[in-house]
Short mmCIF file of C-alpha atoms and ligand atoms in Angstrom, two decimals:
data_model
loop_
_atom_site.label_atom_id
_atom_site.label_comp_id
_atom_site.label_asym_id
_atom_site.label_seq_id
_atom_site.Cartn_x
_atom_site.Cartn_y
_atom_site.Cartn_z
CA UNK A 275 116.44 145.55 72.64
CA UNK A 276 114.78 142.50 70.37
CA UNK A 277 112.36 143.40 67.75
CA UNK A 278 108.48 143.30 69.59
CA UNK A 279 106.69 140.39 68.95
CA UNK A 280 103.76 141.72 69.05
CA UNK A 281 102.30 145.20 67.45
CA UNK A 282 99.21 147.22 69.00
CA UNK A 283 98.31 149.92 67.40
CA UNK A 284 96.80 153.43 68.04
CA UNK A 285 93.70 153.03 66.86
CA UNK A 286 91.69 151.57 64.15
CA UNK A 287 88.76 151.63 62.32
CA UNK A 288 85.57 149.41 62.52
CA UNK A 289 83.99 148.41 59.02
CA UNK A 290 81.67 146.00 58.91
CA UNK A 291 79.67 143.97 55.86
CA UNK A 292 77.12 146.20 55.64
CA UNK A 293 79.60 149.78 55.49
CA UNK A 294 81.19 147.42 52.37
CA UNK A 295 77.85 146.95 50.77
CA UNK A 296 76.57 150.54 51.11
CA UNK A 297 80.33 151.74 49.33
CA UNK A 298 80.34 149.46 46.69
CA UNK A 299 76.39 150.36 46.06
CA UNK A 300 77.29 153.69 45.61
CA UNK A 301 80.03 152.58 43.28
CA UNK A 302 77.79 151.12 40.84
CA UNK A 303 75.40 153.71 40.50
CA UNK A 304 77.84 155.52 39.19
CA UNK A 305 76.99 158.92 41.55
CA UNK A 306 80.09 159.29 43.15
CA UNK A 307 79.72 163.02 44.32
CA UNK A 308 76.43 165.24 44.50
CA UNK A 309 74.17 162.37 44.35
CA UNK A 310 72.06 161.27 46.90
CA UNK A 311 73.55 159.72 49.36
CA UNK A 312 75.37 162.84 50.79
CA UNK A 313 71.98 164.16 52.17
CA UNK A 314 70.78 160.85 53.39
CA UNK A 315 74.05 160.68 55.28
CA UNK A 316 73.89 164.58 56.76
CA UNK A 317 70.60 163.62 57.53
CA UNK A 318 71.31 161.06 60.09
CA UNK A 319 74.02 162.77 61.43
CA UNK A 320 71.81 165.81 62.03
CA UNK A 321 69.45 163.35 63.53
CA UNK A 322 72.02 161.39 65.72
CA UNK A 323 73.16 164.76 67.46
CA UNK A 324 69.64 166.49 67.88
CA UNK A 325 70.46 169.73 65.07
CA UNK A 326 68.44 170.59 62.70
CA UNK A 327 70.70 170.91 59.45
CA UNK A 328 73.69 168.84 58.97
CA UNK A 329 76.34 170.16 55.54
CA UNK A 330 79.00 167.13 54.89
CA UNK A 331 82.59 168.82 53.46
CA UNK A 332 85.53 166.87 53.21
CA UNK A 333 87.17 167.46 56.66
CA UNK A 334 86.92 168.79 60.02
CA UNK A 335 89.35 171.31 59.22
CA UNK A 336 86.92 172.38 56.28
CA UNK A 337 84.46 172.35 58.61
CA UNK A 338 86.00 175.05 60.81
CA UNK A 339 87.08 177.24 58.23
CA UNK A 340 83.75 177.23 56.74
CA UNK A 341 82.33 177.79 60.17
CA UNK A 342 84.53 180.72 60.08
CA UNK A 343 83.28 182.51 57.22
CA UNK A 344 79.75 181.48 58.63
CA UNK A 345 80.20 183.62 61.76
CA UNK A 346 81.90 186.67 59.37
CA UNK A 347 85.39 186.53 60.96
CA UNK A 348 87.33 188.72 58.90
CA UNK A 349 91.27 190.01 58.58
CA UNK A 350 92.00 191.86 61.78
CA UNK A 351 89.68 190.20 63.72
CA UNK A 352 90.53 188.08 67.18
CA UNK A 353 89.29 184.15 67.96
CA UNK A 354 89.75 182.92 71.56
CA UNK A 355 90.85 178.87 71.62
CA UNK A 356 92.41 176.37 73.55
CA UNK A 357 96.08 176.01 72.99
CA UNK A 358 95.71 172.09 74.37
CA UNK A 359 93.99 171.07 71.12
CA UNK A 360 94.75 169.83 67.31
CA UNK A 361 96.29 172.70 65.30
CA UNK A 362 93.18 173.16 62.71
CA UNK A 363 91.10 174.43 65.99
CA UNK A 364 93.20 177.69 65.85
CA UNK A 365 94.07 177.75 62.03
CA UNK A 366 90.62 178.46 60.47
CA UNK A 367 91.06 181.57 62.18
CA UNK A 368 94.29 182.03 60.26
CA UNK A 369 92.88 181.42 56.57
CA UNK A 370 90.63 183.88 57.16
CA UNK A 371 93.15 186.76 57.78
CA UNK A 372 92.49 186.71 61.75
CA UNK A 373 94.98 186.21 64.66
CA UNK A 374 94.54 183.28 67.16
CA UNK A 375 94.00 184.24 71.11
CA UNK A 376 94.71 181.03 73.43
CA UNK A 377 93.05 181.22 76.46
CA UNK A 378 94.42 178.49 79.03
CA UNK A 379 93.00 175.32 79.95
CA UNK A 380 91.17 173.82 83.23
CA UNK A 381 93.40 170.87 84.29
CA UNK A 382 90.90 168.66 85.02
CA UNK A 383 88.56 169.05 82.21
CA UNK A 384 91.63 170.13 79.82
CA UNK A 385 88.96 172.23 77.92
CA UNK A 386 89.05 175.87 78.06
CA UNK A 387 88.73 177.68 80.98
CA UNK A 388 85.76 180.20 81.01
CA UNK A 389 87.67 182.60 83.60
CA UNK A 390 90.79 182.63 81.07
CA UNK A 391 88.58 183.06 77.80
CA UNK A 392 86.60 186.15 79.52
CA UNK A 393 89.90 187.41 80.06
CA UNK A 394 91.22 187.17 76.55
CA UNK A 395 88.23 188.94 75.79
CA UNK A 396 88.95 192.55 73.26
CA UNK A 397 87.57 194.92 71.58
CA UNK A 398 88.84 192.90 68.53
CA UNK A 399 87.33 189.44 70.00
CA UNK A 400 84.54 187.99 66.72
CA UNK A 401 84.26 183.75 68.13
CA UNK A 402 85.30 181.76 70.43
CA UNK A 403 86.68 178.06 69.03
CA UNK A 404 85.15 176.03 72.14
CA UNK A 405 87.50 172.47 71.61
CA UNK A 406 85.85 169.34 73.42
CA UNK A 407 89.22 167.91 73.32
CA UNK A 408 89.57 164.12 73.73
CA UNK A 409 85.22 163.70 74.14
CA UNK A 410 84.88 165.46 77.12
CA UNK A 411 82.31 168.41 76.45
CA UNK A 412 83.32 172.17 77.38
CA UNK A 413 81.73 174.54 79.41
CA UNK A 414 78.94 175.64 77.41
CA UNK A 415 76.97 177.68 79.26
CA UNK A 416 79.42 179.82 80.37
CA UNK A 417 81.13 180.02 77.09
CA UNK A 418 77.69 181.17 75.69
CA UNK A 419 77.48 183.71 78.90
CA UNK A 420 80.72 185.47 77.58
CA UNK A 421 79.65 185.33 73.94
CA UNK A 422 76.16 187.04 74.91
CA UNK A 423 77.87 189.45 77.29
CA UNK A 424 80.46 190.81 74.50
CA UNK A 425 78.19 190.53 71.35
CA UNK A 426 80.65 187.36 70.12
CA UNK A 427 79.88 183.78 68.19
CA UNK A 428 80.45 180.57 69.72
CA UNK A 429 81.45 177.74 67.14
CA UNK A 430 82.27 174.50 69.21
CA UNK A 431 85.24 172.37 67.82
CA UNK A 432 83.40 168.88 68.35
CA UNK A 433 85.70 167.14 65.87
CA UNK A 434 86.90 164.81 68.73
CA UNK A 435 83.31 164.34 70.63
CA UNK A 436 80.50 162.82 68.44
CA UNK A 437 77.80 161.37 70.32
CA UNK A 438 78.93 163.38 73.73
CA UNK A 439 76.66 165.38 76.25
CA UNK A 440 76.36 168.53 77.87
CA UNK A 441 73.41 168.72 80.20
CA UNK A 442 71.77 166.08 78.77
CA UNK A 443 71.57 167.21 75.63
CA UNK A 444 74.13 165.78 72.26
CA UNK A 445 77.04 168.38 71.32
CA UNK A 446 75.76 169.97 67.96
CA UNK A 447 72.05 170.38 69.56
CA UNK A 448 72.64 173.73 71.57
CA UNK A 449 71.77 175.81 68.72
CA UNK A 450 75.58 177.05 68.01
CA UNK A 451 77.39 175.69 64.77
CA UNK A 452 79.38 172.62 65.75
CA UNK A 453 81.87 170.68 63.89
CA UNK A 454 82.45 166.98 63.52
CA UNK A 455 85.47 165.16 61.80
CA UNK A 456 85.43 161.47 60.23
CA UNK A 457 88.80 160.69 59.99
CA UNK A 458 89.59 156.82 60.41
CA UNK A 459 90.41 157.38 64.03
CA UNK A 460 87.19 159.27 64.79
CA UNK A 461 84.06 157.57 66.71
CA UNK A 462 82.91 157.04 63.50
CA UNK A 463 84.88 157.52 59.81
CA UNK A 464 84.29 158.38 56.17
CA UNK A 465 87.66 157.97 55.30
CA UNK A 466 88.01 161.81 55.04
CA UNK A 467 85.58 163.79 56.39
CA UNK A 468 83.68 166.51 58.25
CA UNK A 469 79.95 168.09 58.95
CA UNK A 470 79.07 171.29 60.72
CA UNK A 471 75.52 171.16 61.99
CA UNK A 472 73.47 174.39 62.97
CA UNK A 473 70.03 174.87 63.47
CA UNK A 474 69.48 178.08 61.00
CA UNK A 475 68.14 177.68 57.53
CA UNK A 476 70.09 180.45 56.08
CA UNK A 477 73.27 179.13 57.59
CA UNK A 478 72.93 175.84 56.40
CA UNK A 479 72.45 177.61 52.98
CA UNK A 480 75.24 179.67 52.83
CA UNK A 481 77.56 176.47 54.06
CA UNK A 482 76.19 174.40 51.26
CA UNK A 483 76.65 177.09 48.64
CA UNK A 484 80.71 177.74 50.51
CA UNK A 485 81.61 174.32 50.41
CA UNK A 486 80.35 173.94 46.50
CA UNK A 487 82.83 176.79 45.18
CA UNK A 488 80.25 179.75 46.39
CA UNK A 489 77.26 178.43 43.93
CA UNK A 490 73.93 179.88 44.53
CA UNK A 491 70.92 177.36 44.87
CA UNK A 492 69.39 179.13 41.93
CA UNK A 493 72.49 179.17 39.88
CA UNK A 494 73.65 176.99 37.17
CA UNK A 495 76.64 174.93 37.42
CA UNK A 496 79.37 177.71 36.23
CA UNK A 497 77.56 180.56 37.75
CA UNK A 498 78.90 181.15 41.10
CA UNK A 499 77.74 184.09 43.84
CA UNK A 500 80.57 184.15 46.29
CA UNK A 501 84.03 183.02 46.93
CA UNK A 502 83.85 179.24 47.90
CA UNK A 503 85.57 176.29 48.35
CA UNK A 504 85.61 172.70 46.94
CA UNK A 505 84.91 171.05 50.10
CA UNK A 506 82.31 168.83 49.14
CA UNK A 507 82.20 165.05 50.87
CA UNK A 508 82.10 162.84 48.55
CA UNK A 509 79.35 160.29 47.99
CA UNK A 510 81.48 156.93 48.12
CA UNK A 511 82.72 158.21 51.57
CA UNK A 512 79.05 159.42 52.63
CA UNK A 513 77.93 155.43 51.46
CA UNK A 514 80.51 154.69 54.46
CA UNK A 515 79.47 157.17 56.46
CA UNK A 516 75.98 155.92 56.39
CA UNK A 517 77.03 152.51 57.82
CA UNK A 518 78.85 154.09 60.76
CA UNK A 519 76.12 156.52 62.24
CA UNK A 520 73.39 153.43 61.39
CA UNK A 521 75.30 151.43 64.24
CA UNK A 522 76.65 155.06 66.22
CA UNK A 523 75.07 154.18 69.66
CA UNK A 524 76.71 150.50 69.55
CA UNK A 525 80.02 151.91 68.27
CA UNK A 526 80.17 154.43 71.30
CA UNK A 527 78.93 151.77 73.82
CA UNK A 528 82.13 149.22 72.29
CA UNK A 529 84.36 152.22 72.70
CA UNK A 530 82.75 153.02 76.49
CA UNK A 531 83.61 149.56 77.51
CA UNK A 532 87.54 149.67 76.35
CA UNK A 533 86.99 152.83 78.55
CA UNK A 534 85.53 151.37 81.51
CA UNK A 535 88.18 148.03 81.03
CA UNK A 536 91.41 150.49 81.36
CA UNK A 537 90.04 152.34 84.35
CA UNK A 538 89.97 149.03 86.08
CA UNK A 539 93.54 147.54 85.16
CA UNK A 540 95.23 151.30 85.71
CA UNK A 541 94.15 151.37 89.10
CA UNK A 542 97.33 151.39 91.12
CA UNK A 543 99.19 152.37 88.21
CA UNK A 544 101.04 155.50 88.90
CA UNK A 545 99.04 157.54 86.26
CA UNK A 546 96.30 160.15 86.08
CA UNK A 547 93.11 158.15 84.06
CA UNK A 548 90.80 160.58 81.92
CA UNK A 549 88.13 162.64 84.11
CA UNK A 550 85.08 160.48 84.64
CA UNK A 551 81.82 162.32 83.48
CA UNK A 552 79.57 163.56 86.00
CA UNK A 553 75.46 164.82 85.04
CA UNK A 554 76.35 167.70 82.98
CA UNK A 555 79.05 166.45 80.60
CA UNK A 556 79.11 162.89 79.28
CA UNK A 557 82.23 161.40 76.99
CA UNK A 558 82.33 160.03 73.65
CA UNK A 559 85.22 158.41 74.16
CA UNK A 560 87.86 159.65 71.55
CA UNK A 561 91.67 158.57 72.39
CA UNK A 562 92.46 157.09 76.19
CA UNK A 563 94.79 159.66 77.41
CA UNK A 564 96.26 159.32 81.02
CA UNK A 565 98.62 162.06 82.18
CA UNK A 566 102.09 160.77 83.63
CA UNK A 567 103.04 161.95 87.48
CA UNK A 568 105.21 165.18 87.56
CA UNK A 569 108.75 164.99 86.25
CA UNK A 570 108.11 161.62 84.47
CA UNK A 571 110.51 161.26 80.77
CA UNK A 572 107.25 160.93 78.94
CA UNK A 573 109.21 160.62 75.62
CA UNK A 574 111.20 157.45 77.61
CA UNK A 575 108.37 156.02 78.58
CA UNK A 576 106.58 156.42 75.05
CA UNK A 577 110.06 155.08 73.52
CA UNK A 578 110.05 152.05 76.14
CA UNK A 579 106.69 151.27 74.82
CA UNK A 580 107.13 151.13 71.49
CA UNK A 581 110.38 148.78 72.06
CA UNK A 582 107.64 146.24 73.34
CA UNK A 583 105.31 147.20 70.17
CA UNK A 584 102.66 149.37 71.94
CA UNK A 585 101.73 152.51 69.94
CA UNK A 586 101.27 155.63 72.16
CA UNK A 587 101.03 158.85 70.70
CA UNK A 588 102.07 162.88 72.79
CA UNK A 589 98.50 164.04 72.97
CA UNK A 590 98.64 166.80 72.66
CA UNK A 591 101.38 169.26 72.24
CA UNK A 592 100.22 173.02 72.56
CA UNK A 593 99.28 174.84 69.61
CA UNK A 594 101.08 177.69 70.55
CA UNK A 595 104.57 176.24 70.95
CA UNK A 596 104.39 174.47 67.51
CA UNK A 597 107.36 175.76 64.94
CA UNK A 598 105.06 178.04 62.66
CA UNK A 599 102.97 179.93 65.57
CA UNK A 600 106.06 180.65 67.52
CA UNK A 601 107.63 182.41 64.30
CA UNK A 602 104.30 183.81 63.25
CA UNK A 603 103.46 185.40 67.03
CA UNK A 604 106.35 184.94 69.10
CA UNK A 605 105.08 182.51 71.52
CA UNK A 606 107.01 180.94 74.42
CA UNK A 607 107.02 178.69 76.91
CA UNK A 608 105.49 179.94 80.22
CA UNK A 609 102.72 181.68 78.38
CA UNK A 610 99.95 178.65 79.08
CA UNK A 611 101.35 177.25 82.08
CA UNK A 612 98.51 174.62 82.38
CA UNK A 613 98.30 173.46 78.65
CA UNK A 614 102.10 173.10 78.99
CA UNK A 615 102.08 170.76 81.89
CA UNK A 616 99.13 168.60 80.19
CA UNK A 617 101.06 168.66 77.00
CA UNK A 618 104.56 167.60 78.70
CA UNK A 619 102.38 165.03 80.56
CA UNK A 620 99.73 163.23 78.66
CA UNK A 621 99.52 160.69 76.30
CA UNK A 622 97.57 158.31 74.50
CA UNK A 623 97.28 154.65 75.24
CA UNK A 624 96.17 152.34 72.02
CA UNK A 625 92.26 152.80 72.03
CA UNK A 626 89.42 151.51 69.45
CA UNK A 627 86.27 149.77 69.65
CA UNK A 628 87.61 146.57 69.18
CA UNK A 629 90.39 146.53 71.22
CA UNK A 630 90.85 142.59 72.61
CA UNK A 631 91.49 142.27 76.41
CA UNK A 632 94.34 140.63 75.71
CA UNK A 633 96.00 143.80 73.70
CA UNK A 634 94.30 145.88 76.29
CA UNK A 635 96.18 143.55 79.41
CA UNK A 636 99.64 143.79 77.74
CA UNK A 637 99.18 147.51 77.25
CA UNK A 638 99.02 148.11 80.80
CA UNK A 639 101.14 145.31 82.27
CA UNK A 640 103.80 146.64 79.72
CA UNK A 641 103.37 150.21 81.09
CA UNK A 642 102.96 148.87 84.33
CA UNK A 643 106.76 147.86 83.72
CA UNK A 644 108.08 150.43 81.93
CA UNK A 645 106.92 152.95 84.57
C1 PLP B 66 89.87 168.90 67.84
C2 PLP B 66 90.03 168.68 66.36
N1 PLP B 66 89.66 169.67 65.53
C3 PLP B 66 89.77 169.54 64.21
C4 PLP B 66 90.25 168.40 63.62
C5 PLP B 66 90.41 168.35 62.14
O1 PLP B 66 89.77 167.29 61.51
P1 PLP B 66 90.32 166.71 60.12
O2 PLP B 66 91.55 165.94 60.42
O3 PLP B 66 89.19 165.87 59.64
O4 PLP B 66 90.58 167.86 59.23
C6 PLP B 66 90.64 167.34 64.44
C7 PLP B 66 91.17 166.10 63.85
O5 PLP B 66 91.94 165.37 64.37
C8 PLP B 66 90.54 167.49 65.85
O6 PLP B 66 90.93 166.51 66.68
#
C-alpha cells in the first residue's frame, strides 16, 4: 500500500486568540496555582451545567476518586458500573480498597441498564458509577430509584458529556455529584483536567480540602486534617479553561453540526450511526462512534483506514476484559454479552469541532470503500 497522502486525525482541540491571551495573562501574574483564576473558572463551569459548587482537580480520574471518598466508599465495599466505558469509571472504586460490579449495558443507549444494575444490587452495594458514555445521558431517574430503594449513592461519570441533557435539565444539575474531564479531546480542554460539581456546601468543602492534601479551611499551610491528595488544577490550565466554557454553547453547536453532517453522508452506508436524542436525553457530542454490522473485521476495517490516513480509534473495549481486571477478578468473555458485542463492534470516526467537509467527505467515501 503507498504512504496516505493525506492525514485526519481523531480529534483535536479548538484554541482560539482569546484562550492564548487569558494563559499567557495568567503567566505574568506570576499565580500559577491557588490564585484566582481557579474559582473564576469552577465558577462558570458550575454555572454552565446548572450546580451549585464546582471543585477543579487535575483530572477526571481525580475527579472520581475524590467523588469516591465523598460518598464514603470504603475497603470491602461494592460499586455497580458499566463495563462499556473508559477504565478510570471502575478504578476509583479500586483505590479506595472496593471491588468493581459491572452491570451490562442497553444496546441502544450503550449506558447502563437499570434492570441489570438493580440486579447487581448486594448487601455490599455503597454507589453506583452512572457513565454517560460517548454524550448520551443515562437513565437517571431510574438509577436514582435503585439508589433510594437500597439506601446507595449515585455519582454520574459525565467525563464524556459536558453540556448534555436529561429531561431538560444539564448533567451535573440533578443534585448528585457529577464529574467532568478536560482532556484535549473533551468538549472543552484545560490541557489536563477535571471538576466534580455537587450542590452541598459541606461536600464541596470536604472536596476542596481532599484535593489540597486533606487541609482544613482553617488550617495553615502545613497543618493538614485528613488524608488528601494533590489534585489541584492548576491556574495556567484554569486561564484556558476559562476561554473554553466562555464560548461552551458555540463549541457544542460546531461539534452538533459535524454530528448532524455525518448522519447525512452515512446514510446508506452499511453502519449503525450514534442514537439520535429524543426529549429526555440530549447529546453533547463527544467522539462519532458508529457500530459495524455483525461479523464485520473491525480491526481490518480500522487498519484499511489508516492505510488511507484516517484515524479511527476501538471505542470502547470492555473494562472487564482488559489484562489487569481479568487477573485481578477472573473475568471472561460471555459475562457482558451486550458490552461485548458493542465493544467488538464500534468505533470512532475522526470527530472535532472543526472538522472541514472535505476531511469529513473523504472519511466516509474512504469507509464507504473500505467496507
Ligand atoms: C467516561 C470517562 N471517565 C473518566 C475519564 C477520565 O478522565 P481523565 O482522562 O481526565 O482522567 C474519561 C476520560 O477519557 C472518560 O471518558
Amino acid at each position: 500500500m503507498k504512504q496516505a497522502t493525506r492525514h485526519i486525525a481523531l480529534s483535536a482541540p479548538w484554541i482560539d486568540e482569546r484562550d492564548e491571551e487569558l494563559v499567557l495573562e495568567t503567566l505574568r501574574s506570576g499565580w500559577l496555582s491557588l490564585g484566582p483564576t481557579g474559582p473564576r473558572f469552577e465558577e462558570l463551569v458550575a454555572d454552565a451545567v446548572g450546580a451549585r459548587y464546582c471543585a477543579g482537580v487535575s483530572s477526571g480520574t481525580a475527579a472520581l476518586h475524590l467523588s469516591m471518598r465523598l460518598v464514603g466508599v470504603e475497603p470491602g465495599d461494592e460499586v455497580i458500573t458499566s463495563p462499556y466505558s473508559f477504565v478510570a469509571s471502575a478504578n476509583c472504586a479500586i483505590y479506595e480498597g472496593a471491588t468493581p460490579v459491572f452491570a451490562d449495558i442497553d444496546p441502544s443507549t450503550l449506558n447502563l441498564d437499570p434492570a441489570a444494575v438493580e440486579a447487581a444490587v448486594t448487601e455490599r452495594t455503597k454507589a453506583i458509577v452512572a457513565v454517560d458514555i460517548f454524550g448520551y445521558p443515562c437513565e437517571l431517574d431510574s438509577l436514582l430509584d435503585i439508589c433510594e430503594r437500597h439506601g446507595l449513592r449515585l455519582v454520574e461519570d459525565a467525563c464524556e458529556a459536558l453540556g448534555a441533557r436529561y429531561k431538560g435539565r444539564p448533567l451535573g444539575s440533578h443534585g448528585h455529584p457529577a464529574t467532568f474531564a478536560f482532556y484535549p479531546n473533551k468538549q472543552i480542554t484545560t490541557g489536563e483536567g477535571g471538576a466534580i460539581t455537587t450542590n452541598d456546601e459541606n461536600e464541596h468543602e470536604l472536596l476542596v480540602s481532599l484535593r489540597n492534601q486533606g487541609r482544613l479551611e482553617t488550617s495553615s499551610w502545613l497543618m493538614h486534617g485528613r488524608l488528601g491528595y494533590n489534585y489541584r488544577l492548576d491556574d495556567v490550565s484554569a486561564a484556558l479553561g476559562i476561554g473554553q466554557v466562555e464560548r461552551l454553547d458555540s463549541i457544542l453547536a460546531a461539534r452538533a453540526a459535524v454530528a448532524a453532517r455525518y448522519a447525512e453522508l452515512l446514510t446508506g452506508v452499511d453502519v449503525d450511526p450514534p442514537l439520535a436524542d429524543d426529549d429526555n436525553h440530549v447529546r453533547s457530542w463527544f467522539v462519532y462512534v458508529v457500530k459495524l454490522p455483525e461479523g464485520a473485521d473491525r480491526d481490518g476495517v480500522m487498519q484499511r483506514m489508516a492505510d488511507r490516513g484516517v484515524a479511527t480509534a476501538p471505542y470502547l473495549p470492555s473494562i472487564h476484559l482488559q489484562s489487569y481486571m481479568r487477573e485481578r477478578y477472573g473475568f471472561r468473555e460471555g459475562m457482558l454479552p451486550v458490552s461485548e458485542d458493542a465493544s467488538a463492534r464500534t468505533m470512532a470516526l475522526p470527530f472535532h469541532a472543526r472538522l472541514g467537509d472535505d476531511e469529513q467527505d473523504y472519511v466516509v467515501e474512504t469507509l464507504r470503500a473500505v467496507l
